[in-house]
Amino acid sequence: QQQQQQQRPVPLKTATTNTLIARHTQRGNKVLSCIKNVPWEFDDIVPDFLVGRGSAVLYLSLQYHILHPDYIYTRIRDLGRQYRLRVLLLSVDITSPERSINELCKTAVMNQLTVILSWSHEETARYLETYKLYENKPGDTLQERVSDDYLTQLSNAMCTVRGVNKTDAVTLMTTFGTLSDIFKAGVNDLRLCPGFGDAKAERLHRAFNEPFVPDH
Amino acid sequence: CVVCRASVCAWHEGLAASKMETKRASLLPFQARPFLDIVGDDGLLVLGRGLGLERICLALFRLYCDPSSLVVVVNASQHIQDLAVDYLHEEKVRPRIITAETLAEDRTQIYLSGGVLFVTSRILIMDLLTKRIPVHLLTGTIVLNAERVIPMSSEAFILRLIRYANKSCFIKALSDNVEGFLSQQHPIEKVLKCLWLRRLYLWPRFEQSILASLSEHPAQFEEVRIQMTPLMVNIQHALTDIVLACLRELKRIYPALTPESMDFERGLASSFEKLLRRQLDAVWHKLAKRVKQIVIDLKTVQTLIMLLVQQDSVSFYHFLRTLRATDSAYNVNSYWLYVDATDTLFGCARSRVYTTVKEKDAGGVDKTTIFETPESNPKWSALLRIIHEIGEPNGVATSRTLILVEDPSTCHHVQTVLCEGADAVLRQKLFKLKKWQRDFSKLKSEIVGNKPSVAEGIRGDQKANLGKRRRTHSKVSPMGAEHSDLPDEPLDNQPDEAAELLITVDPEQDFSTNFGLLEEDESNLICVFPWKYNLGVPLSQWLEEYRPSHVILYDPTLTAVRQIEAYRAGSIGSPCVVYFLVYDSSLQEQQYLTSVRNEKEAFEHLIKFKASMALPVDQDGRSGIRQVHEQSLHQRDLGETSTRNAGKPLAALPVKVVVDVREFRSALPSLLHERGLDLHATTLLVGDYVLAPEICIERKSIPDLIGSLNSGRLYKQCVAMTRFYSLPILLIEFDSNKPFSLLGSGAVGEFISADVDSKSVMSKLTLLTLSFPQLRILWCRNSHSTADLFASLKQHYAEPDSERAAAIGTDSTDEPLLREGYAPTPFAILKKLPGVTSKNIRKIIENVRSLKELASLSLEQLQELAGAQNGLQLHRFLANTSKK
């Protein structure tokens, strides 16, 4: 399909599950030369890249899309619904891509594709590698984690007040000693903490004294 | 000299009484013409800073305090709202403030009763969209702080909503921040367009009639130049060096910065950090941690430059210590702490507080003695000298002196200086410093327990001091205060007699620091007034009430000087001498001069613009041409797409979008409305926008995206979206002013790591799509293209149901609690405390009034509320005994 001129030696067929598979038509795609972290090989597949058992990638350069606007629709139709995750990997290589991206994003919503944008070959290659390497990684690592160290917990709580930072949390802790005493502090005590402006002192004081349930 | 509490109360009462009398205070002579301008015709009034915009506002509001008119005031500061409510409460219809706390049902009634209403922008948008406010009855809109009304701001949206629905109401805009109109990105033409205004009224301080009016009764200014002590000069040099070193380093590791942002003089100007941030904002998310740290450092050093002249030697040193301590506690590795000049800075700052004397004792052994000899603030002695001069009998029967300081904490220490002398202040501050050192050493051990890497650094620090400490002997310092050891040493072995003493004289416990009124005797009154934060009384008003014969400007600022001038112009007779206290050749002085110059230049620019401005005849939208034109533009857009995609008639196009109320802070709703979509505002628990029964969209700007990917919030939101909608969508919205790229600028490979890095945004985004294969992603260059995309997506789906959308997710965790009107900030703090879970938080909130009350509960009470284990955990956290 793209840049057929540059021929590369075909890697040996070592069809293991750890291998990223590229479609034959991708031969010569410069992205392939940037793939360093996973083994890859060519095979006869419907999508452009197969990055996992259930994950397929269609690759499209926006330059190519401008020249051949119908191409991608054919590919999407051919791909069908057979993969769990279908990624449309767009390479942004034109100067004002807004219109094309809008159009393709809309198409992706209608055809249940996940759009990923990339701005360079390296970035595209990194996405492909990451998809392959993370094939079996659980999504849990994206979940919220809270550190259990005292100072971190304290500053987490204090920093929910607008304008309060870590330094202030340390200052509060060292000035008052315990969280109870911080909550009980008068506005003037807060005001006299080094580095505290009046706005900050008042905001904190308000937060500590404001009833949870406002009186109506 | 005695602090006289009774007299403070008396003054408060006197003030309240006289407020009634001067309630109808007329405009000052030079304010009349600007006022007539703005009353006469719609327009934007820009007044010089400190020339009394409040008075003009109040006069304007008074005109409309009448049941027959309905005027909404947009973008008003808290200060002016309070003033208006206070001063106009005797009018036929009192001004009222409408915020999120005003119930929706009540709001309709309030709007119908008329008068002047201050409405929070978000609420006003909601009420305009839901037609709760009778727009056709609106007499007019007054926009304050007009420089902030830029394209895509909520205020611009409000004005468009109003103008579309009501062509005849007036729009008047006011501002006294002329520099605000100079922004490159949003020049004044754009602001005027957003304001639907065609007229510009400029009233700078140098305008002929204002000048004449002010010079009729000039105030007598006496500049008092104070020399900094040699140590202060050294510190200032060190700080300058640090700024330079930071800039050099920044330039070295981030060569892309333009030269003008690296200008040395700017490096010292207070707005420099903002300038730098604006330039770096475009790439902020992909800057190396080190670059970011230096920008933050620059800000810290700037604060230090300010504090050097504002605070006393002990507070300054204390703040420096806190900075260093924070740095090591969090392992921040601030660049500036390792610059050569920083040693000088710390050394000099310490020398201002302690004197080290080395001598040989009888046995010939070296011994080092450390005395507490805090350096007095040169401003204090100047202040005392002036007060003394004023106090001398000079024929005038009584003198009233007003000392203007910046904030209440300065007010507090100036008061103490006057009452108890400079030593008392320094003693208090020293006591605080010692207490801090003692507590900090405790905290240090806490951190040592948790973070081994940090601990090493601190231990090393202590070891270095150990040798010195052994040879230290106790001596009573010249000041008579209890002697202290080296500052690095824990002090808990010494009973602090001086401290005991201080507590008894410490006046800060219940004495109001907002007003400090001192009385020497019947004839000499001295008042210390913090001009920046005063509760309810603006400086101009206070000058009127107090009628000082002498004003001492302790912290010089342009606004205060202008207000004194204005006061002089208004009050006939009673001359007044103004002392202007300024450190000779200090950076503070430079900043003052720059602010004067900036304002002048800004006005000159606007005057030039006004002379040549050419605005469309129907910019004000009164004849409706502009509205028709704008609408037809979007209709055509939509029409085109509809014929191409479905060929449906225009009327049948689905146009309804459900928008979360919190989204009205962003520009997108305004743009959607511009495209003819019908917005339905409601509180959404899942998603930000609902386009169709199956489509739910979570909008993320790039910083948001990165933040919520890291915090895990996005994961949670995706779980919720996929649970309730078949077509969940993540919208990644770029900022049109920033480069369109998630990582680097593409060609530069350095931003993309060679390996797959689990911490990078790319990896997290990949994992997110792997975890949620049904999640669609929209990438939008800016809000405009988002709006286009929404409009075209909508055509293929049915209309959403706002009630159903609002009901979705109501059973999940704590969101409904917030919906029931719980106070957000205390709630957020409570939620973060260990031991508080989504299960027990409701019980806690229902039984405990506030965080303060929570702090006084016993272990048993907490356990009863939160459960045995959680209660224990919470109690330990509150009492700081949370060792496992």
PDB file of C-alpha atoms in Angstrom, chain B residues 99-304:
ATOM      1  CA  THR B  99     -25.338  32.259  44.112  1.00  0.00           C
ATOM      2  CA  ALA B 100     -25.513  28.503  43.829  1.00  0.00           C
ATOM      3  CA  GLU B 101     -26.907  28.470  47.353  1.00  0.00           C
ATOM      4  CA  THR B 102     -30.060  30.320  46.352  1.00  0.00           C
ATOM      5  CA  LEU B 103     -32.718  27.723  45.643  1.00  0.00           C
ATOM      6  CA  ALA B 104     -33.951  27.497  42.075  1.00  0.00           C
ATOM      7  CA  GLU B 105     -37.594  28.048  43.036  1.00  0.00           C
ATOM      8  CA  ASP B 106     -36.738  31.175  45.000  1.00  0.00           C
ATOM      9  CA  ARG B 107     -34.707  32.599  42.146  1.00  0.00           C
ATOM     10  CA  THR B 108     -37.740  33.016  39.859  1.00  0.00           C
ATOM     11  CA  GLN B 109     -39.438  35.054  42.559  1.00  0.00           C
ATOM     12  CA  ILE B 110     -36.336  37.190  43.137  1.00  0.00           C
ATOM     13  CA  TYR B 111     -36.001  37.979  39.454  1.00  0.00           C
ATOM     14  CA  LEU B 112     -39.628  39.026  39.281  1.00  0.00           C
ATOM     15  CA  SER B 113     -39.289  41.398  42.226  1.00  0.00           C
ATOM     16  CA  GLY B 114     -36.750  43.466  40.276  1.00  0.00           C
ATOM     17  CA  GLY B 115     -33.976  45.776  41.422  1.00  0.00           C
ATOM     18  CA  VAL B 116     -30.239  45.160  41.198  1.00  0.00           C
ATOM     19  CA  LEU B 117     -29.177  41.523  41.326  1.00  0.00           C
ATOM     20  CA  PHE B 118     -25.653  40.151  41.550  1.00  0.00           C
ATOM     21  CA  VAL B 119     -25.678  36.759  39.910  1.00  0.00           C
ATOM     22  CA  THR B 120     -22.885  34.205  39.718  1.00  0.00           C
ATOM     23  CA  SER B 121     -22.075  33.624  36.049  1.00  0.00           C
ATOM     24  CA  ARG B 122     -22.739  29.900  36.116  1.00  0.00           C
ATOM     25  CA  ILE B 123     -26.106  30.331  37.753  1.00  0.00           C
ATOM     26  CA  LEU B 124     -27.068  33.075  35.338  1.00  0.00           C
ATOM     27  CA  ILE B 125     -26.243  30.852  32.354  1.00  0.00           C
ATOM     28  CA  MET B 126     -28.366  28.103  33.866  1.00  0.00           C
ATOM     29  CA  ASP B 127     -31.271  30.464  34.473  1.00  0.00           C
ATOM     30  CA  LEU B 128     -31.026  31.958  31.009  1.00  0.00           C
ATOM     31  CA  LEU B 129     -31.008  28.500  29.412  1.00  0.00           C
ATOM     32  CA  THR B 130     -33.879  27.199  31.503  1.00  0.00           C
ATOM     33  CA  LYS B 131     -35.742  30.501  30.956  1.00  0.00           C
ATOM     34  CA  ARG B 132     -36.059  30.914  34.690  1.00  0.00           C
ATOM     35  CA  ILE B 133     -35.113  34.564  34.348  1.00  0.00           C
ATOM     36  CA  PRO B 134     -37.629  36.725  32.463  1.00  0.00           C
ATOM     37  CA  VAL B 135     -35.174  38.029  29.857  1.00  0.00           C
ATOM     38  CA  HIS B 136     -37.769  40.079  28.012  1.00  0.00           C
ATOM     39  CA  LEU B 137     -38.318  42.115  31.192  1.00  0.00           C
ATOM     40  CA  LEU B 138     -34.621  42.783  31.714  1.00  0.00           C
ATOM     41  CA  THR B 139     -33.786  46.494  31.957  1.00  0.00           C
ATOM     42  CA  GLY B 140     -30.087  45.969  31.525  1.00  0.00           C
ATOM     43  CA  THR B 141     -26.860  44.275  32.406  1.00  0.00           C
ATOM     44  CA  ILE B 142     -23.880  45.786  34.187  1.00  0.00           C
ATOM     45  CA  VAL B 143     -20.574  44.024  33.626  1.00  0.00           C
ATOM     46  CA  LEU B 144     -17.784  44.640  36.123  1.00  0.00           C
ATOM     47  CA  ASN B 145     -14.115  43.738  35.637  1.00  0.00           C
ATOM     48  CA  ALA B 146     -14.839  44.024  31.955  1.00  0.00           C
ATOM     49  CA  GLU B 147     -11.276  43.163  30.939  1.00  0.00           C
ATOM     50  CA  ARG B 148     -12.073  39.541  31.733  1.00  0.00           C
ATOM     51  CA  VAL B 149     -14.879  39.281  29.186  1.00  0.00           C
ATOM     52  CA  ILE B 150     -12.956  37.605  26.401  1.00  0.00           C
ATOM     53  CA  PRO B 151     -14.228  35.370  23.604  1.00  0.00           C
ATOM     54  CA  MET B 152     -15.465  32.029  24.937  1.00  0.00           C
ATOM     55  CA  SER B 153     -15.691  33.269  28.550  1.00  0.00           C
ATOM     56  CA  SER B 154     -18.903  32.599  30.461  1.00  0.00           C
ATOM     57  CA  GLU B 155     -19.620  36.320  30.567  1.00  0.00           C
ATOM     58  CA  ALA B 156     -19.424  36.576  26.779  1.00  0.00           C
ATOM     59  CA  PHE B 157     -21.848  33.640  26.604  1.00  0.00           C
ATOM     60  CA  ILE B 158     -24.213  35.349  29.042  1.00  0.00           C
ATOM     61  CA  LEU B 159     -24.220  38.565  27.041  1.00  0.00           C
ATOM     62  CA  ARG B 160     -24.932  36.669  23.826  1.00  0.00           C
ATOM     63  CA  LEU B 161     -27.812  34.779  25.448  1.00  0.00           C
ATOM     64  CA  ILE B 162     -29.217  38.077  26.702  1.00  0.00           C
ATOM     65  CA  ARG B 163     -28.791  39.949  23.432  1.00  0.00           C
ATOM     66  CA  TYR B 164     -30.413  37.177  21.400  1.00  0.00           C
ATOM     67  CA  ALA B 165     -33.450  37.253  23.633  1.00  0.00           C
ATOM     68  CA  ASN B 166     -33.648  40.976  24.360  1.00  0.00           C
ATOM     69  CA  LYS B 167     -32.508  43.575  21.863  1.00  0.00           C
ATOM     70  CA  SER B 168     -33.439  46.653  23.841  1.00  0.00           C
ATOM     71  CA  CYS B 169     -31.876  46.205  27.270  1.00  0.00           C
ATOM     72  CA  PHE B 170     -28.764  48.217  28.080  1.00  0.00           C
ATOM     73  CA  ILE B 171     -25.272  46.822  28.578  1.00  0.00           C
ATOM     74  CA  LYS B 172     -22.784  48.846  30.590  1.00  0.00           C
ATOM     75  CA  ALA B 173     -19.277  47.632  31.300  1.00  0.00           C
ATOM     76  CA  LEU B 174     -16.770  49.018  33.793  1.00  0.00           C
ATOM     77  CA  SER B 175     -13.175  48.340  34.654  1.00  0.00           C
ATOM     78  CA  ASP B 176     -10.283  49.965  36.449  1.00  0.00           C
ATOM     79  CA  ASN B 177      -7.645  47.523  35.299  1.00  0.00           C
ATOM     80  CA  VAL B 178      -6.415  49.082  32.102  1.00  0.00           C
ATOM     81  CA  GLU B 179      -3.451  46.740  31.693  1.00  0.00           C
ATOM     82  CA  GLY B 180      -5.970  43.933  31.381  1.00  0.00           C
ATOM     83  CA  PHE B 181      -6.986  45.177  27.937  1.00  0.00           C
ATOM     84  CA  LEU B 182      -3.505  44.907  26.520  1.00  0.00           C
ATOM     85  CA  SER B 183      -3.445  41.150  26.080  1.00  0.00           C
ATOM     86  CA  GLN B 184      -2.068  40.102  22.718  1.00  0.00           C
ATOM     87  CA  GLN B 185      -4.487  37.292  22.337  1.00  0.00           C
ATOM     88  CA  HIS B 186      -7.660  39.179  23.121  1.00  0.00           C
ATOM     89  CA  PRO B 187      -7.223  42.792  22.046  1.00  0.00           C
ATOM     90  CA  ILE B 188      -9.781  45.381  23.051  1.00  0.00           C
ATOM     91  CA  GLU B 189     -11.715  45.040  19.765  1.00  0.00           C
ATOM     92  CA  LYS B 190     -12.566  41.466  20.672  1.00  0.00           C
ATOM     93  CA  VAL B 191     -13.552  42.434  24.196  1.00  0.00           C
ATOM     94  CA  LEU B 192     -15.850  45.161  22.883  1.00  0.00           C
ATOM     95  CA  LYS B 193     -17.401  42.678  20.497  1.00  0.00           C
ATOM     96  CA  CYS B 194     -18.049  40.217  23.318  1.00  0.00           C
ATOM     97  CA  LEU B 195     -19.565  43.046  25.336  1.00  0.00           C
ATOM     98  CA  TRP B 196     -21.832  44.046  22.432  1.00  0.00           C
ATOM     99  CA  LEU B 197     -20.585  47.606  22.851  1.00  0.00           C
ATOM    100  CA  ARG B 198     -19.450  50.289  20.472  1.00  0.00           C
ATOM    101  CA  ARG B 199     -18.367  53.043  22.825  1.00  0.00           C
ATOM    102  CA  LEU B 200     -15.252  53.380  24.898  1.00  0.00           C
ATOM    103  CA  TYR B 201     -14.876  55.910  27.689  1.00  0.00           C
ATOM    104  CA  LEU B 202     -11.337  56.389  28.936  1.00  0.00           C
ATOM    105  CA  TRP B 203     -10.605  58.291  32.141  1.00  0.00           C
ATOM    106  CA  PRO B 204      -6.954  58.004  33.060  1.00  0.00           C
ATOM    107  CA  ARG B 205      -5.361  59.813  35.977  1.00  0.00           C
ATOM    108  CA  PHE B 206      -3.627  62.162  33.543  1.00  0.00           C
ATOM    109  CA  GLU B 207      -6.870  63.324  31.934  1.00  0.00           C
ATOM    110  CA  GLN B 208      -7.077  67.138  32.053  1.00  0.00           C
ATOM    111  CA  SER B 209     -10.154  67.585  34.216  1.00  0.00           C
ATOM    112  CA  ILE B 210      -9.181  64.850  36.649  1.00  0.00           C
ATOM    113  CA  LEU B 211      -5.748  66.349  36.947  1.00  0.00           C
ATOM    114  CA  ALA B 212      -7.210  69.784  37.609  1.00  0.00           C
ATOM    115  CA  SER B 213      -9.672  68.448  40.135  1.00  0.00           C
ATOM    116  CA  LEU B 214      -7.012  66.529  42.016  1.00  0.00           C
ATOM    117  CA  SER B 215      -4.533  69.382  42.082  1.00  0.00           C
ATOM    118  CA  GLU B 216      -7.061  71.703  43.664  1.00  0.00           C
ATOM    119  CA  HIS B 217      -6.454  70.134  47.030  1.00  0.00           C
ATOM    120  CA  PRO B 218      -3.191  68.296  46.703  1.00  0.00           C
ATOM    121  CA  ALA B 219      -1.954  66.070  49.446  1.00  0.00           C
ATOM    122  CA  GLN B 220       1.468  66.873  50.810  1.00  0.00           C
ATOM    123  CA  PHE B 221       3.736  63.942  50.055  1.00  0.00           C
ATOM    124  CA  GLU B 222       6.909  63.387  52.033  1.00  0.00           C
ATOM    125  CA  GLU B 223       9.131  60.662  50.697  1.00  0.00           C
ATOM    126  CA  VAL B 224      11.016  58.943  53.466  1.00  0.00           C
ATOM    127  CA  ARG B 225      13.878  56.978  52.016  1.00  0.00           C
ATOM    128  CA  ILE B 226      15.128  54.273  54.323  1.00  0.00           C
ATOM    129  CA  GLN B 227      18.509  52.683  54.015  1.00  0.00           C
ATOM    130  CA  MET B 228      18.638  48.920  54.118  1.00  0.00           C
ATOM    131  CA  THR B 229      21.048  47.379  56.589  1.00  0.00           C
ATOM    132  CA  PRO B 230      24.260  45.954  55.098  1.00  0.00           C
ATOM    133  CA  LEU B 231      22.964  42.422  55.669  1.00  0.00           C
ATOM    134  CA  MET B 232      19.727  43.189  53.850  1.00  0.00           C
ATOM    135  CA  VAL B 233      21.704  44.610  50.944  1.00  0.00           C
ATOM    136  CA  ASN B 234      23.757  41.425  50.866  1.00  0.00           C
ATOM    137  CA  ILE B 235      20.609  39.308  50.902  1.00  0.00           C
ATOM    138  CA  GLN B 236      19.130  41.344  48.081  1.00  0.00           C
ATOM    139  CA  HIS B 237      22.297  40.832  46.055  1.00  0.00           C
ATOM    140  CA  ALA B 238      22.216  37.126  46.797  1.00  0.00           C
ATOM    141  CA  LEU B 239      18.578  36.905  45.694  1.00  0.00           C
ATOM    142  CA  THR B 240      19.388  38.747  42.478  1.00  0.00           C
ATOM    143  CA  ASP B 241      22.232  36.320  41.886  1.00  0.00           C
ATOM    144  CA  ILE B 242      19.922  33.385  42.492  1.00  0.00           C
ATOM    145  CA  VAL B 243      17.390  34.701  39.969  1.00  0.00           C
ATOM    146  CA  LEU B 244      20.207  35.097  37.464  1.00  0.00           C
ATOM    147  CA  ALA B 245      21.558  31.641  38.152  1.00  0.00           C
ATOM    148  CA  CYS B 246      18.090  30.126  37.742  1.00  0.00           C
ATOM    149  CA  LEU B 247      17.590  31.964  34.459  1.00  0.00           C
ATOM    150  CA  ARG B 248      20.969  30.810  33.205  1.00  0.00           C
ATOM    151  CA  GLU B 249      20.236  27.226  34.096  1.00  0.00           C
ATOM    152  CA  LEU B 250      16.804  27.450  32.510  1.00  0.00           C
ATOM    153  CA  LYS B 251      18.337  28.810  29.349  1.00  0.00           C
ATOM    154  CA  ARG B 252      20.861  26.003  29.373  1.00  0.00           C
ATOM    155  CA  ILE B 253      18.455  23.101  29.752  1.00  0.00           C
ATOM    156  CA  TYR B 254      15.649  24.644  27.752  1.00  0.00           C
ATOM    157  CA  PRO B 255      17.216  26.713  24.959  1.00  0.00           C
ATOM    158  CA  ALA B 256      13.905  27.245  23.155  1.00  0.00           C
ATOM    159  CA  LEU B 257      12.961  30.188  25.392  1.00  0.00           C
ATOM    160  CA  THR B 258      12.779  33.527  23.662  1.00  0.00           C
ATOM    161  CA  PRO B 259      15.240  36.167  24.795  1.00  0.00           C
ATOM    162  CA  GLU B 260      12.680  38.724  25.980  1.00  0.00           C
ATOM    163  CA  SER B 261      11.283  36.345  28.546  1.00  0.00           C
ATOM    164  CA  MET B 262      14.810  35.888  29.861  1.00  0.00           C
ATOM    165  CA  ASP B 263      15.375  39.592  30.383  1.00  0.00           C
ATOM    166  CA  PHE B 264      16.988  40.270  33.723  1.00  0.00           C
ATOM    167  CA  GLU B 265      14.838  43.251  34.663  1.00  0.00           C
ATOM    168  CA  ARG B 266      11.738  41.261  33.960  1.00  0.00           C
ATOM    169  CA  GLY B 267      13.225  38.523  36.033  1.00  0.00           C
ATOM    170  CA  LEU B 268      12.641  40.746  39.001  1.00  0.00           C
ATOM    171  CA  ALA B 269       9.262  42.122  38.045  1.00  0.00           C
ATOM    172  CA  SER B 270       6.433  40.438  39.866  1.00  0.00           C
ATOM    173  CA  SER B 271       4.635  39.414  36.708  1.00  0.00           C
ATOM    174  CA  PHE B 272       7.695  37.723  35.289  1.00  0.00           C
ATOM    175  CA  GLU B 273       6.790  34.282  36.518  1.00  0.00           C
ATOM    176  CA  LYS B 274       3.359  34.584  34.904  1.00  0.00           C
ATOM    177  CA  LEU B 275       4.981  35.639  31.634  1.00  0.00           C
ATOM    178  CA  LEU B 276       7.294  32.689  31.714  1.00  0.00           C
ATOM    179  CA  ARG B 277       4.437  30.366  32.585  1.00  0.00           C
ATOM    180  CA  ARG B 278       2.401  31.703  29.685  1.00  0.00           C
ATOM    181  CA  GLN B 279       5.245  30.978  27.333  1.00  0.00           C
ATOM    182  CA  LEU B 280       5.859  27.528  28.734  1.00  0.00           C
ATOM    183  CA  ASP B 281       2.189  26.622  29.159  1.00  0.00           C
ATOM    184  CA  ALA B 282       2.136  25.454  25.584  1.00  0.00           C
ATOM    185  CA  VAL B 283       4.599  22.731  26.389  1.00  0.00           C
ATOM    186  CA  TRP B 284       4.187  22.514  30.162  1.00  0.00           C
ATOM    187  CA  HIS B 285       3.001  18.911  30.212  1.00  0.00           C
ATOM    188  CA  LYS B 286       6.049  17.653  28.378  1.00  0.00           C
ATOM    189  CA  LEU B 287       8.724  19.747  30.075  1.00  0.00           C
ATOM    190  CA  ALA B 288      11.360  17.949  32.023  1.00  0.00           C
ATOM    191  CA  LYS B 289      10.719  17.945  35.747  1.00  0.00           C
ATOM    192  CA  ARG B 290      13.840  20.025  36.204  1.00  0.00           C
ATOM    193  CA  VAL B 291      12.609  22.851  34.001  1.00  0.00           C
ATOM    194  CA  LYS B 292       9.302  22.976  35.841  1.00  0.00           C
ATOM    195  CA  GLN B 293      11.100  23.023  39.168  1.00  0.00           C
ATOM    196  CA  ILE B 294      13.172  26.029  38.130  1.00  0.00           C
ATOM    197  CA  VAL B 295      10.085  27.959  37.108  1.00  0.00           C
ATOM    198  CA  ILE B 296       8.565  27.205  40.490  1.00  0.00           C
ATOM    199  CA  ASP B 297      11.855  28.175  42.133  1.00  0.00           C
ATOM    200  CA  LEU B 298      11.821  31.528  40.383  1.00  0.00           C
ATOM    201  CA  LYS B 299       8.467  32.214  41.918  1.00  0.00           C
ATOM    202  CA  THR B 300       9.709  31.249  45.364  1.00  0.00           C
ATOM    203  CA  VAL B 301      12.700  33.545  45.024  1.00  0.00           C
ATOM    204  CA  GLN B 302      10.394  36.343  43.977  1.00  0.00           C
ATOM    205  CA  THR B 303       8.341  35.856  47.095  1.00  0.00           C
ATOM    206  CA  LEU B 304      11.565  36.077  49.065  1.00  0.00           C
TER     207      LEU B 304
END
